[in-house]
Amino acid sequence: MKNTKLLAAIAASAAVALGGLAVWQTSYAGNPPPVKLNHQSLPLFNNPPAASPQAAPVGGPNFSSIVKRFGPTVVHINVRGETTTTGGADMSQVPPQLRNSPFFQFFQQFQNQSPHEVPTEGLGSGFIISSDGLVLTNAHVVKGAKSVTVTLTDQRSYKAKVLGTDAKTDIAVLKIAATGLPTVRIGDPSKLEPGDWVLAIGSPYGFYNTVTAGIVSAKSRALPDDSMVPFIQTDVAVNPGNSGGPLFNTQGDVVGINSQIFTQTGAFEGLSFAIPINVAEAVARQIIEHGQVQHGKLGIAVQTVTQQLANSFGLQNPRGALVAQVTDGSPAAKAGLKAGDIILSVDGQPVNDSTDLPMMIGMMQPGQKVKLGVWSNHRQSTLEATLGSFSDGTLVADAGSTASGHGLGLQVRPLNTAEQAQAQVHNGLLVQGVSGPAEQAGVQPGDILLAIDGKPVSDVAQVRSILKGAGNTVALLIQRGHARIFVPVDLG
């Protein structure tokens, strides 16, 4: 009877497991009915019913053909380098009661060594772009490398030469002494749309040729790392070691290079970022042909145009890049750009957000002429600039007359000569006190008020005059340290 109960339990659990959403319970009065030992009575061994002819296949695309064809183009990269270190324990981490211990002092004498080099090792991925051994990867993968080894899927290994790197776009080109190699096929990332399936192949944590897939989450992402890359955001599982590997579309074309992840743990959390392949291709071409990369430069600092700022400058919709600062003698200054201008387009291409502009200008060449569509003084105009080259930057208030900015909540006074020299400005008012709308907007004592709604101010009378004709929102150009930013203030 015990065996009978056991078989009944197995049958019930199997039925529940196979039933999916269906869960049920059976109660027996007394002993359960006998169970036949015919395997046909056990749901676990039942053959599933044939699929209906009308049933459609379920699931995502099958990437196996892409992996078979282009998997051999993906390589594993091993990097060896050195870092300087010193012996000895970190005293800040040693409890005070142990620092005078004779045992601690005894061991310290062996640890207190002069600075010396310690070997380091790193892993990454890459992919072959030419049959004669050119490999594309991330610049951060080979940064500081003393030696780089590239391993193919057939286990052949080669010492690689780093032809060049570009930190601004995180691109590097390697060369190995091999011929007749399989190569990737380059695609068009502009045709990608959020929701499209994509595939990554790489070596996460050293696991060669690992395949992961997901979808495009967003395009043209700007990251807070001084990069000029319009990243492709995906939810493809990418982990340390995947860096430099290719991102494929469903046609098997490479559309990006997996470069970064957003993580609080060091591992994948659903946010991966890839460099569009057209950006990488343009950079790689410069490295191969010239051994270095040049980027265009305007010489300005920009910020996002919010609805409040758009209202202040008479722009119907928040768009473009608001010029917060223009470097003296820069291409922007020579073209006539000034703080308070809003750049709406570059060579006819719209600038939808301030993050677009560094990407557009940075991928152009020094010496190139560009036409800038600019919103200035409540009207649109066109300026022409010749790009430069991108190369790798507290006031103390003294006694004086002060006055209040009417309705702003500011206590301001003119700058003296020493303060103007220190701040490198020719006009402006020192903010000595803040309250009301200005305080809520984030203005701080010690800031320098340079302009209101694009109009420079150098005395309190100008402030009052401008505010008389202002609307419900004004844009203050503030300098804090050597950085400038427009601050929208709601006057109610």
Tab-separated table of C-alpha atoms in Angstrom:
chain	number	residue	atom	x	y	z
A	1	MET	CA	0.000	0.000	0.000
A	2	LYS	CA	2.894	2.351	0.665
A	3	ASN	CA	4.081	1.850	-2.899
A	4	THR	CA	0.604	2.645	-4.176
A	5	LYS	CA	0.541	5.952	-2.274
A	6	LEU	CA	3.962	6.851	-3.607
A	7	LEU	CA	2.962	6.238	-7.204
A	8	ALA	CA	-0.159	8.316	-6.739
A	9	ALA	CA	1.918	11.166	-5.440
A	10	ILE	CA	4.281	10.913	-8.425
A	11	ALA	CA	1.363	10.874	-10.825
A	12	ALA	CA	-0.242	13.877	-9.181
A	13	SER	CA	3.018	15.869	-9.174
A	14	ALA	CA	3.670	14.993	-12.804
A	15	ALA	CA	0.205	16.113	-13.756
A	16	VAL	CA	0.656	19.387	-11.929
A	17	ALA	CA	4.053	19.942	-13.512
A	18	LEU	CA	2.820	19.297	-17.029
A	19	GLY	CA	-0.432	21.078	-16.537
A	20	GLY	CA	1.304	24.458	-16.305
A	21	LEU	CA	-1.423	26.831	-15.124
A	22	ALA	CA	-3.789	24.046	-14.067
A	23	VAL	CA	-3.451	23.090	-10.391
A	24	TRP	CA	-5.785	20.793	-8.625
A	25	GLN	CA	-6.142	18.708	-5.443
A	26	THR	CA	-7.790	15.311	-4.878
A	27	SER	CA	-9.062	14.131	-1.513
A	28	TYR	CA	-9.568	10.452	-0.724
A	29	ALA	CA	-11.764	8.967	1.941
A	30	GLY	CA	-9.903	6.017	3.357
A	31	ASN	CA	-7.403	4.275	1.138
A	32	PRO	CA	-6.728	5.693	-2.354
A	33	PRO	CA	-7.820	3.583	-5.336
A	34	PRO	CA	-5.211	1.206	-6.727
A	35	VAL	CA	-2.888	2.565	-9.396
A	36	LYS	CA	-2.015	0.457	-12.428
A	37	LEU	CA	1.660	0.291	-13.247
A	38	ASN	CA	1.079	0.766	-16.968
A	39	HIS	CA	3.325	3.635	-18.053
A	40	GLN	CA	0.470	4.979	-20.218
A	41	SER	CA	-1.318	6.017	-17.029
A	42	LEU	CA	1.558	8.306	-16.020
A	43	PRO	CA	1.282	11.777	-17.601
A	44	LEU	CA	5.083	12.034	-17.482
A	45	PHE	CA	5.348	9.476	-20.303
A	46	ASN	CA	2.388	10.647	-22.374
A	47	ASN	CA	3.237	11.886	-25.855
A	48	PRO	CA	2.108	15.511	-26.323
A	49	PRO	CA	-0.667	16.005	-28.848
A	50	ALA	CA	0.384	16.977	-32.353
A	51	ALA	CA	0.533	20.696	-33.021
A	52	SER	CA	-2.400	22.184	-34.838
A	53	PRO	CA	-1.661	22.877	-38.505
A	54	GLN	CA	-2.733	26.469	-37.882
A	55	ALA	CA	-0.338	26.999	-34.933
A	56	ALA	CA	2.403	29.568	-35.636
A	57	PRO	CA	5.944	29.187	-34.244
A	58	VAL	CA	6.561	31.089	-31.025
A	59	GLY	CA	9.727	32.846	-29.942
A	60	GLY	CA	12.473	35.143	-31.226
A	61	PRO	CA	14.630	34.742	-34.307
A	62	ASN	CA	17.045	31.840	-34.728
A	63	PHE	CA	20.600	33.192	-34.826
A	64	SER	CA	22.348	29.861	-35.394
A	65	SER	CA	23.104	30.526	-39.075
A	66	ILE	CA	24.701	33.882	-38.206
A	67	VAL	CA	26.808	32.284	-35.486
A	68	LYS	CA	27.978	29.528	-37.840
A	69	ARG	CA	28.943	31.954	-40.587
A	70	PHE	CA	30.349	34.898	-38.638
A	71	GLY	CA	31.318	33.330	-35.310
A	72	PRO	CA	34.845	32.600	-36.628
A	73	THR	CA	35.357	36.334	-37.249
A	74	VAL	CA	35.186	37.030	-33.492
A	75	VAL	CA	38.462	36.828	-31.572
A	76	HIS	CA	39.519	36.621	-27.955
A	77	ILE	CA	42.035	39.225	-26.775
A	78	ASN	CA	44.442	38.708	-23.893
A	79	VAL	CA	46.335	41.759	-22.656
A	80	ARG	CA	49.368	41.820	-20.402
A	81	GLY	CA	50.684	44.967	-18.797
A	82	GLU	CA	52.295	46.324	-15.668
A	83	THR	CA	51.246	48.620	-12.870
A	84	THR	CA	53.337	50.378	-10.253
A	85	THR	CA	52.757	49.348	-6.654
A	86	THR	CA	54.456	49.640	-3.295
A	87	GLY	CA	54.661	47.182	-0.464
A	88	GLY	CA	53.364	47.776	3.022
A	89	ALA	CA	49.978	47.744	4.597
A	90	ASP	CA	47.552	50.622	4.265
A	91	MET	CA	47.829	52.208	7.720
A	92	SER	CA	44.386	53.789	7.412
A	93	GLN	CA	42.922	50.282	7.311
A	94	VAL	CA	44.811	49.039	10.375
A	95	PRO	CA	43.058	49.441	13.763
A	96	PRO	CA	44.927	51.901	16.034
A	97	GLN	CA	45.381	49.304	18.762
A	98	LEU	CA	47.358	47.079	16.340
A	99	ARG	CA	49.678	49.682	14.818
A	100	ASN	CA	52.103	49.544	17.786
A	101	SER	CA	51.998	45.766	17.995
A	102	PRO	CA	55.503	44.230	17.735
A	103	PHE	CA	54.076	41.555	15.447
A	104	PHE	CA	52.662	44.160	13.057
A	105	GLN	CA	55.942	46.086	13.024
A	106	PHE	CA	57.839	42.847	12.393
A	107	PHE	CA	55.821	42.030	9.283
A	108	GLN	CA	55.910	45.651	8.082
A	109	GLN	CA	59.678	45.511	7.681
A	110	PHE	CA	59.245	42.887	4.958
A	111	GLN	CA	56.453	44.795	3.238
A	112	ASN	CA	57.996	48.281	3.130
A	113	GLN	CA	59.569	47.964	-0.307
A	114	SER	CA	60.322	50.597	-2.916
A	115	PRO	CA	57.806	51.075	-5.775
A	116	HIS	CA	57.987	48.275	-8.314
A	117	GLU	CA	56.128	46.987	-11.358
A	118	VAL	CA	53.514	44.249	-10.901
A	119	PRO	CA	52.211	42.247	-13.895
A	120	THR	CA	48.564	42.737	-14.826
A	121	GLU	CA	46.316	40.829	-17.198
A	122	GLY	CA	43.086	41.752	-18.973
A	123	LEU	CA	40.586	40.114	-21.289
A	124	GLY	CA	38.477	41.423	-24.144
A	125	SER	CA	36.966	40.643	-27.509
A	126	GLY	CA	37.351	41.878	-31.056
A	127	PHE	CA	36.463	41.018	-34.644
A	128	ILE	CA	38.301	40.710	-37.944
A	129	ILE	CA	37.631	43.489	-40.488
A	130	SER	CA	40.114	42.459	-43.188
A	131	SER	CA	41.400	39.060	-44.325
A	132	ASP	CA	45.028	40.169	-43.856
A	133	GLY	CA	44.702	40.473	-40.083
A	134	LEU	CA	43.131	43.828	-39.109
A	135	VAL	CA	41.114	43.519	-35.894
A	136	LEU	CA	38.743	46.076	-34.368
A	137	THR	CA	38.253	46.350	-30.603
A	138	ASN	CA	37.839	48.903	-27.791
A	139	ALA	CA	40.632	51.288	-26.835
A	140	HIS	CA	40.089	50.521	-23.146
A	141	VAL	CA	40.726	46.810	-23.801
A	142	VAL	CA	44.351	47.455	-24.857
A	143	LYS	CA	45.044	50.543	-22.746
A	144	GLY	CA	48.477	50.324	-21.139
A	145	ALA	CA	49.221	46.985	-22.806
A	146	LYS	CA	52.791	45.668	-22.933
A	147	SER	CA	51.709	42.709	-25.065
A	148	VAL	CA	48.472	41.737	-26.814
A	149	THR	CA	47.581	38.201	-27.902
A	150	VAL	CA	44.717	37.473	-30.296
A	151	THR	CA	43.214	33.974	-30.304
A	152	LEU	CA	40.964	32.760	-33.133
A	153	THR	CA	38.086	30.301	-32.785
A	154	ASP	CA	40.316	27.524	-34.198
A	155	GLN	CA	42.692	28.164	-31.251
A	156	ARG	CA	45.447	29.767	-33.364
A	157	SER	CA	47.117	32.587	-31.407
A	158	TYR	CA	49.039	35.610	-32.672
A	159	LYS	CA	50.940	38.439	-31.073
A	160	ALA	CA	49.158	41.618	-32.120
A	161	LYS	CA	50.466	45.096	-32.851
A	162	VAL	CA	48.334	48.032	-31.719
A	163	LEU	CA	48.169	50.283	-34.786
A	164	GLY	CA	46.404	53.057	-32.886
A	165	THR	CA	43.709	53.966	-30.396
A	166	ASP	CA	41.228	56.796	-29.919
A	167	ALA	CA	40.053	57.415	-26.366
A	168	LYS	CA	37.289	59.818	-27.421
A	169	THR	CA	35.426	57.076	-29.274
A	170	ASP	CA	36.980	54.073	-27.470
A	171	ILE	CA	38.198	52.491	-30.710
A	172	ALA	CA	41.422	50.551	-31.328
A	173	VAL	CA	42.820	48.777	-34.389
A	174	LEU	CA	45.120	45.747	-34.052
A	175	LYS	CA	47.182	43.907	-36.670
A	176	ILE	CA	48.113	40.212	-36.622
A	177	ALA	CA	50.401	38.388	-39.057
A	178	ALA	CA	47.811	36.201	-40.765
A	179	THR	CA	46.103	36.005	-44.148
A	180	GLY	CA	42.976	34.418	-45.587
A	181	LEU	CA	40.972	35.168	-42.453
A	182	PRO	CA	37.151	35.309	-42.354
A	183	THR	CA	35.762	38.833	-42.030
A	184	VAL	CA	32.571	40.432	-40.769
A	185	ARG	CA	30.068	42.197	-42.961
A	186	ILE	CA	29.485	45.857	-42.074
A	187	GLY	CA	25.865	47.008	-41.671
A	188	ASP	CA	24.009	50.307	-41.376
A	189	PRO	CA	23.152	51.218	-37.747
A	190	SER	CA	20.903	54.064	-38.930
A	191	LYS	CA	18.367	51.415	-39.982
A	192	LEU	CA	18.145	49.998	-36.455
A	193	GLU	CA	14.982	50.759	-34.528
A	194	PRO	CA	14.142	50.269	-30.844
A	195	GLY	CA	12.669	46.797	-30.527
A	196	ASP	CA	14.860	45.228	-33.244
A	197	TRP	CA	16.620	42.003	-32.335
A	198	VAL	CA	20.424	42.080	-32.062
A	199	LEU	CA	23.109	39.535	-31.241
A	200	ALA	CA	26.434	39.771	-29.387
A	201	ILE	CA	29.385	37.373	-29.564
A	202	GLY	CA	32.343	37.739	-27.224
A	203	SER	CA	34.372	36.331	-24.341
A	204	PRO	CA	32.645	37.328	-21.081
A	205	TYR	CA	34.855	36.379	-18.135
A	206	GLY	CA	37.070	34.496	-20.633
A	207	PHE	CA	34.348	32.159	-21.914
A	208	TYR	CA	35.270	32.215	-25.606
A	209	ASN	CA	32.601	32.761	-28.266
A	210	THR	CA	29.663	33.218	-25.944
A	211	VAL	CA	26.474	34.140	-27.819
A	212	THR	CA	23.800	36.389	-26.288
A	213	ALA	CA	20.817	38.163	-27.823
A	214	GLY	CA	18.307	40.881	-27.019
A	215	ILE	CA	16.710	43.959	-28.488
A	216	VAL	CA	17.673	47.545	-29.203
A	217	SER	CA	16.426	49.590	-26.244
A	218	ALA	CA	17.263	53.081	-27.547
A	219	LYS	CA	19.503	54.933	-29.988
A	220	SER	CA	21.823	57.937	-29.795
A	221	ARG	CA	22.404	57.643	-26.062
A	222	ALA	CA	24.864	60.132	-24.581
A	223	LEU	CA	26.844	58.896	-21.579
A	224	PRO	CA	28.470	61.110	-18.912
A	225	ASP	CA	32.032	60.187	-19.852
A	226	ASP	CA	33.090	63.027	-22.162
A	227	SER	CA	32.428	60.730	-25.100
A	228	MET	CA	31.320	61.926	-28.534
A	229	VAL	CA	29.613	58.628	-29.393
A	230	PRO	CA	25.837	58.267	-30.004
A	231	PHE	CA	25.612	54.884	-28.279
A	232	ILE	CA	23.184	52.110	-29.201
A	233	GLN	CA	21.514	50.924	-25.993
A	234	THR	CA	20.470	47.255	-25.837
A	235	ASP	CA	19.400	44.679	-23.274
A	236	VAL	CA	21.831	42.098	-24.679
A	237	ALA	CA	23.714	40.352	-21.857
A	238	VAL	CA	27.212	41.897	-21.950
A	239	ASN	CA	29.761	41.305	-19.201
A	240	PRO	CA	33.469	42.001	-18.560
A	241	GLY	CA	35.345	40.400	-21.451
A	242	ASN	CA	32.622	41.234	-24.001
A	243	SER	CA	34.167	44.657	-24.592
A	244	GLY	CA	35.251	45.092	-28.206
A	245	GLY	CA	33.043	42.309	-29.542
A	246	PRO	CA	30.577	42.788	-32.412
A	247	LEU	CA	26.863	43.524	-32.237
A	248	PHE	CA	25.019	41.883	-35.163
A	249	ASN	CA	21.584	42.591	-36.615
A	250	THR	CA	19.281	39.794	-37.789
A	251	GLN	CA	20.849	39.868	-41.265
A	252	GLY	CA	24.276	39.050	-39.818
A	253	ASP	CA	25.687	42.544	-40.368
A	254	VAL	CA	27.807	44.179	-37.671
A	255	VAL	CA	26.038	47.329	-36.506
A	256	GLY	CA	28.032	48.124	-33.372
A	257	ILE	CA	30.893	47.359	-30.990
A	258	ASN	CA	29.902	46.377	-27.461
A	259	SER	CA	31.671	48.872	-25.235
A	260	GLN	CA	30.048	49.643	-21.878
A	261	ILE	CA	27.448	48.516	-19.391
A	262	PHE	CA	25.595	50.370	-16.662
A	263	THR	CA	25.999	48.374	-13.480
A	264	GLN	CA	26.086	48.739	-9.722
A	265	THR	CA	27.507	45.253	-9.233
A	266	GLY	CA	30.144	45.007	-11.980
A	267	ALA	CA	28.015	42.540	-13.944
A	268	PHE	CA	25.189	42.823	-16.477
A	269	GLU	CA	21.999	44.511	-15.223
A	270	GLY	CA	20.095	44.966	-18.478
A	271	LEU	CA	21.746	48.130	-19.804
A	272	SER	CA	24.430	47.651	-22.468
A	273	PHE	CA	25.898	50.233	-24.827
A	274	ALA	CA	27.489	49.720	-28.239
A	275	ILE	CA	29.419	52.109	-30.489
A	276	PRO	CA	27.694	52.432	-33.895
A	277	ILE	CA	29.835	50.724	-36.523
A	278	ASN	CA	29.829	53.764	-38.821
A	279	VAL	CA	31.534	55.777	-36.062
A	280	ALA	CA	34.056	52.981	-35.498
A	281	GLU	CA	34.686	52.596	-39.224
A	282	ALA	CA	35.467	56.311	-39.682
A	283	VAL	CA	37.874	56.274	-36.734
A	284	ALA	CA	39.521	53.022	-37.831
A	285	ARG	CA	40.117	54.432	-41.306
A	286	GLN	CA	42.037	57.379	-39.819
A	287	ILE	CA	44.100	55.052	-37.636
A	288	ILE	CA	44.967	52.773	-40.556
A	289	GLU	CA	45.793	55.607	-42.969
A	290	HIS	CA	47.392	58.159	-40.640
A	291	GLY	CA	48.171	56.350	-37.382
A	292	GLN	CA	46.162	58.917	-35.397
A	293	VAL	CA	42.674	60.359	-35.122
A	294	GLN	CA	41.616	63.991	-35.319
A	295	HIS	CA	38.311	65.433	-34.165
A	296	GLY	CA	36.696	68.737	-35.030
A	297	LYS	CA	36.162	71.381	-32.351
A	298	LEU	CA	34.038	74.522	-32.057
A	299	GLY	CA	35.244	75.715	-28.667
A	300	ILE	CA	31.970	76.060	-26.794
A	301	ALA	CA	30.176	74.630	-23.774
A	302	VAL	CA	26.537	73.731	-24.324
A	303	GLN	CA	23.546	72.679	-22.274
A	304	THR	CA	20.099	71.240	-22.856
A	305	VAL	CA	17.261	73.565	-23.827
A	306	THR	CA	14.411	73.003	-21.370
A	307	GLN	CA	10.895	74.287	-21.903
A	308	GLN	CA	11.571	77.131	-19.475
A	309	LEU	CA	14.720	78.157	-21.339
A	310	ALA	CA	12.937	77.882	-24.675
A	311	ASN	CA	10.265	80.246	-23.362
A	312	SER	CA	12.937	82.671	-22.167
A	313	PHE	CA	14.619	82.800	-25.570
A	314	GLY	CA	11.373	82.930	-27.546
A	315	LEU	CA	11.769	79.456	-29.028
A	316	GLN	CA	8.489	77.634	-29.517
A	317	ASN	CA	9.744	74.123	-28.743
A	318	PRO	CA	12.698	73.012	-26.591
A	319	ARG	CA	15.325	71.840	-29.077
A	320	GLY	CA	18.900	72.494	-30.103
A	321	ALA	CA	22.025	73.123	-28.028
A	322	LEU	CA	22.175	76.239	-25.866
A	323	VAL	CA	25.607	77.894	-25.939
A	324	ALA	CA	26.609	78.552	-22.333
A	325	GLN	CA	30.222	79.567	-22.945
A	326	VAL	CA	32.410	80.491	-25.915
A	327	THR	CA	36.196	80.151	-25.648
A	328	ASP	CA	38.098	83.287	-26.651
A	329	GLY	CA	39.764	82.925	-30.039
A	330	SER	CA	37.964	79.653	-30.765
A	331	PRO	CA	36.314	78.781	-34.109
A	332	ALA	CA	32.958	79.532	-32.488
A	333	ALA	CA	34.082	82.996	-31.374
A	334	LYS	CA	35.475	83.759	-34.824
A	335	ALA	CA	32.176	82.664	-36.394
A	336	GLY	CA	30.240	85.077	-34.172
A	337	LEU	CA	28.632	82.616	-31.759
A	338	LYS	CA	27.926	83.987	-28.313
A	339	ALA	CA	26.493	82.775	-25.037
A	340	GLY	CA	22.713	82.574	-25.287
A	341	ASP	CA	22.665	81.433	-28.912
A	342	ILE	CA	20.942	78.137	-29.622
A	343	ILE	CA	22.432	75.927	-32.347
A	344	LEU	CA	19.552	74.279	-34.205
A	345	SER	CA	21.390	72.569	-37.068
A	346	VAL	CA	24.812	71.666	-38.479
A	347	ASP	CA	25.080	71.569	-42.283
A	348	GLY	CA	21.315	71.202	-42.445
A	349	GLN	CA	21.190	68.273	-40.011
A	350	PRO	CA	18.909	69.082	-37.036
A	351	VAL	CA	20.371	69.287	-33.554
A	352	ASN	CA	17.550	67.837	-31.481
A	353	ASP	CA	19.368	67.924	-28.148
A	354	SER	CA	22.570	69.358	-26.744
A	355	THR	CA	24.079	65.852	-26.703
A	356	ASP	CA	23.826	65.686	-30.493
A	357	LEU	CA	26.205	68.581	-31.121
A	358	PRO	CA	29.486	67.180	-29.664
A	359	MET	CA	28.876	63.957	-31.588
A	360	MET	CA	28.245	65.767	-34.877
A	361	ILE	CA	31.175	68.170	-34.586
A	362	GLY	CA	33.551	65.606	-33.092
A	363	MET	CA	33.225	63.272	-36.068
A	364	MET	CA	34.176	66.073	-38.481
A	365	GLN	CA	37.720	67.011	-39.442
A	366	PRO	CA	39.731	70.054	-38.287
A	367	GLY	CA	39.690	72.723	-40.976
A	368	GLN	CA	36.271	71.641	-42.234
A	369	LYS	CA	33.769	74.465	-42.820
A	370	VAL	CA	30.301	73.974	-41.340
A	371	LYS	CA	27.104	75.990	-41.556
A	372	LEU	CA	25.382	76.457	-38.211
A	373	GLY	CA	21.679	77.188	-37.986
A	374	VAL	CA	21.435	79.493	-34.966
A	375	TRP	CA	18.558	80.953	-32.949
A	376	SER	CA	19.727	84.333	-31.662
A	377	ASN	CA	17.824	87.379	-30.425
A	378	HIS	CA	14.471	85.711	-31.161
A	379	ARG	CA	15.261	85.019	-34.801
A	380	GLN	CA	17.052	82.407	-36.869
A	381	SER	CA	20.279	83.008	-38.769
A	382	THR	CA	23.135	81.046	-40.341
A	383	LEU	CA	26.791	81.254	-39.321
A	384	GLU	CA	29.799	79.594	-40.914
A	385	ALA	CA	32.605	78.204	-38.794
A	386	THR	CA	35.928	76.600	-39.649
A	387	LEU	CA	36.520	73.800	-37.153
A	388	GLY	CA	39.602	73.620	-35.001
A	389	SER	CA	41.305	70.496	-33.654
A	390	PHE	CA	40.217	68.775	-30.467
A	391	SER	CA	43.219	68.236	-28.222
A	392	ASP	CA	43.528	66.622	-24.974
A	393	GLY	CA	40.054	73.309	-17.806
A	394	THR	CA	36.080	81.579	-5.559
A	395	LEU	CA	35.598	84.815	-5.678
A	396	VAL	CA	35.974	86.587	-2.359
A	397	ALA	CA	33.483	89.373	-1.850
A	398	ASP	CA	34.723	92.632	-0.400
A	399	ALA	CA	32.899	95.665	0.946
A	400	GLY	CA	30.950	97.623	-1.638
A	401	SER	CA	27.551	98.840	-2.591
A	402	THR	CA	24.929	96.145	-3.054
A	403	ALA	CA	21.464	96.105	-4.510
A	404	SER	CA	18.636	93.697	-4.907
A	405	GLY	CA	17.629	92.215	-8.274
A	406	HIS	CA	13.940	93.098	-8.370
A	407	GLY	CA	11.781	89.962	-8.186
A	408	LEU	CA	14.721	87.579	-8.525
A	409	GLY	CA	15.753	87.330	-4.916
A	410	LEU	CA	19.372	88.273	-5.613
A	411	GLN	CA	21.738	90.535	-3.718
A	412	VAL	CA	24.360	91.575	-6.300
A	413	ARG	CA	27.143	94.113	-6.770
A	414	PRO	CA	29.583	94.971	-9.584
A	415	LEU	CA	32.865	93.084	-9.741
A	416	ASN	CA	36.033	94.937	-8.869
A	417	THR	CA	39.090	94.825	-11.143
A	418	ALA	CA	40.801	92.010	-9.245
A	419	GLU	CA	37.677	89.856	-9.313
A	420	GLN	CA	37.209	90.424	-13.032
A	421	ALA	CA	40.798	89.317	-13.647
A	422	GLN	CA	40.412	86.268	-11.437
A	423	ALA	CA	37.157	85.226	-13.121
A	424	GLN	CA	38.463	86.221	-16.579
A	425	VAL	CA	35.359	88.292	-17.343
A	426	HIS	CA	34.886	91.916	-18.412
A	427	ASN	CA	31.446	92.453	-16.918
A	428	GLY	CA	29.001	90.798	-14.556
A	429	LEU	CA	27.656	91.077	-11.041
A	430	LEU	CA	28.798	89.165	-7.987
A	431	VAL	CA	25.968	87.327	-6.219
A	432	GLN	CA	26.262	87.997	-2.484
A	433	GLY	CA	22.873	86.823	-1.287
A	434	VAL	CA	20.164	84.547	-2.675
A	435	SER	CA	16.515	84.000	-1.779
A	436	GLY	CA	13.134	83.430	-3.392
A	437	PRO	CA	12.963	82.343	-7.081
A	438	ALA	CA	16.742	82.527	-7.683
A	439	GLU	CA	17.474	80.318	-4.674
A	440	GLN	CA	14.856	77.785	-5.790
A	441	ALA	CA	16.477	77.733	-9.242
A	442	GLY	CA	19.877	76.866	-7.753
A	443	VAL	CA	21.766	80.177	-7.854
A	444	GLN	CA	24.385	80.379	-5.085
A	445	PRO	CA	26.337	83.146	-3.335
A	446	GLY	CA	29.676	83.584	-5.104
A	447	ASP	CA	28.154	82.999	-8.557
A	448	ILE	CA	28.658	85.691	-11.172
A	449	LEU	CA	25.574	86.908	-13.014
A	450	LEU	CA	26.719	87.655	-16.571
A	451	ALA	CA	23.462	88.110	-18.495
A	452	ILE	CA	19.677	87.925	-18.318
A	453	ASP	CA	17.804	86.581	-21.330
A	454	GLY	CA	20.969	86.963	-23.373
A	455	LYS	CA	21.524	90.614	-22.391
A	456	PRO	CA	24.818	91.296	-20.573
A	457	VAL	CA	24.598	93.018	-17.183
A	458	SER	CA	27.272	95.022	-15.377
A	459	ASP	CA	25.205	97.113	-12.953
A	460	VAL	CA	21.992	96.767	-10.972
A	461	ALA	CA	20.136	99.349	-13.091
A	462	GLN	CA	20.497	97.055	-16.119
A	463	VAL	CA	19.071	94.151	-14.142
A	464	ARG	CA	16.014	96.152	-13.132
A	465	SER	CA	15.502	97.460	-16.655
A	466	ILE	CA	15.599	93.959	-18.183
A	467	LEU	CA	13.270	92.520	-15.564
A	468	LYS	CA	10.639	95.186	-16.218
A	469	GLY	CA	10.029	93.825	-19.684
A	470	ALA	CA	10.537	90.157	-18.812
A	471	GLY	CA	7.882	87.476	-18.855
A	472	ASN	CA	7.178	84.814	-16.253
A	473	THR	CA	10.521	83.101	-16.863
A	474	VAL	CA	13.992	84.548	-17.317
A	475	ALA	CA	17.263	82.804	-18.197
A	476	LEU	CA	20.248	83.820	-16.087
A	477	LEU	CA	23.735	83.203	-17.466
A	478	ILE	CA	25.732	82.248	-14.382
A	479	GLN	CA	29.459	81.648	-14.052
A	480	ARG	CA	30.526	79.377	-11.208
A	481	GLY	CA	34.275	78.978	-11.048
A	482	HIS	CA	35.224	78.816	-14.726
A	483	ALA	CA	32.055	76.999	-15.835
A	484	ARG	CA	29.052	78.770	-17.297
A	485	ILE	CA	25.444	77.657	-17.406
A	486	PHE	CA	22.032	79.134	-18.106
A	487	VAL	CA	19.646	78.875	-15.174
A	488	PRO	CA	15.909	79.310	-15.841
A	489	VAL	CA	14.154	81.234	-13.050
A	490	ASP	CA	10.390	81.167	-12.686
A	491	LEU	CA	9.202	84.618	-11.577
A	492	GLY	CA	5.597	83.474	-11.256
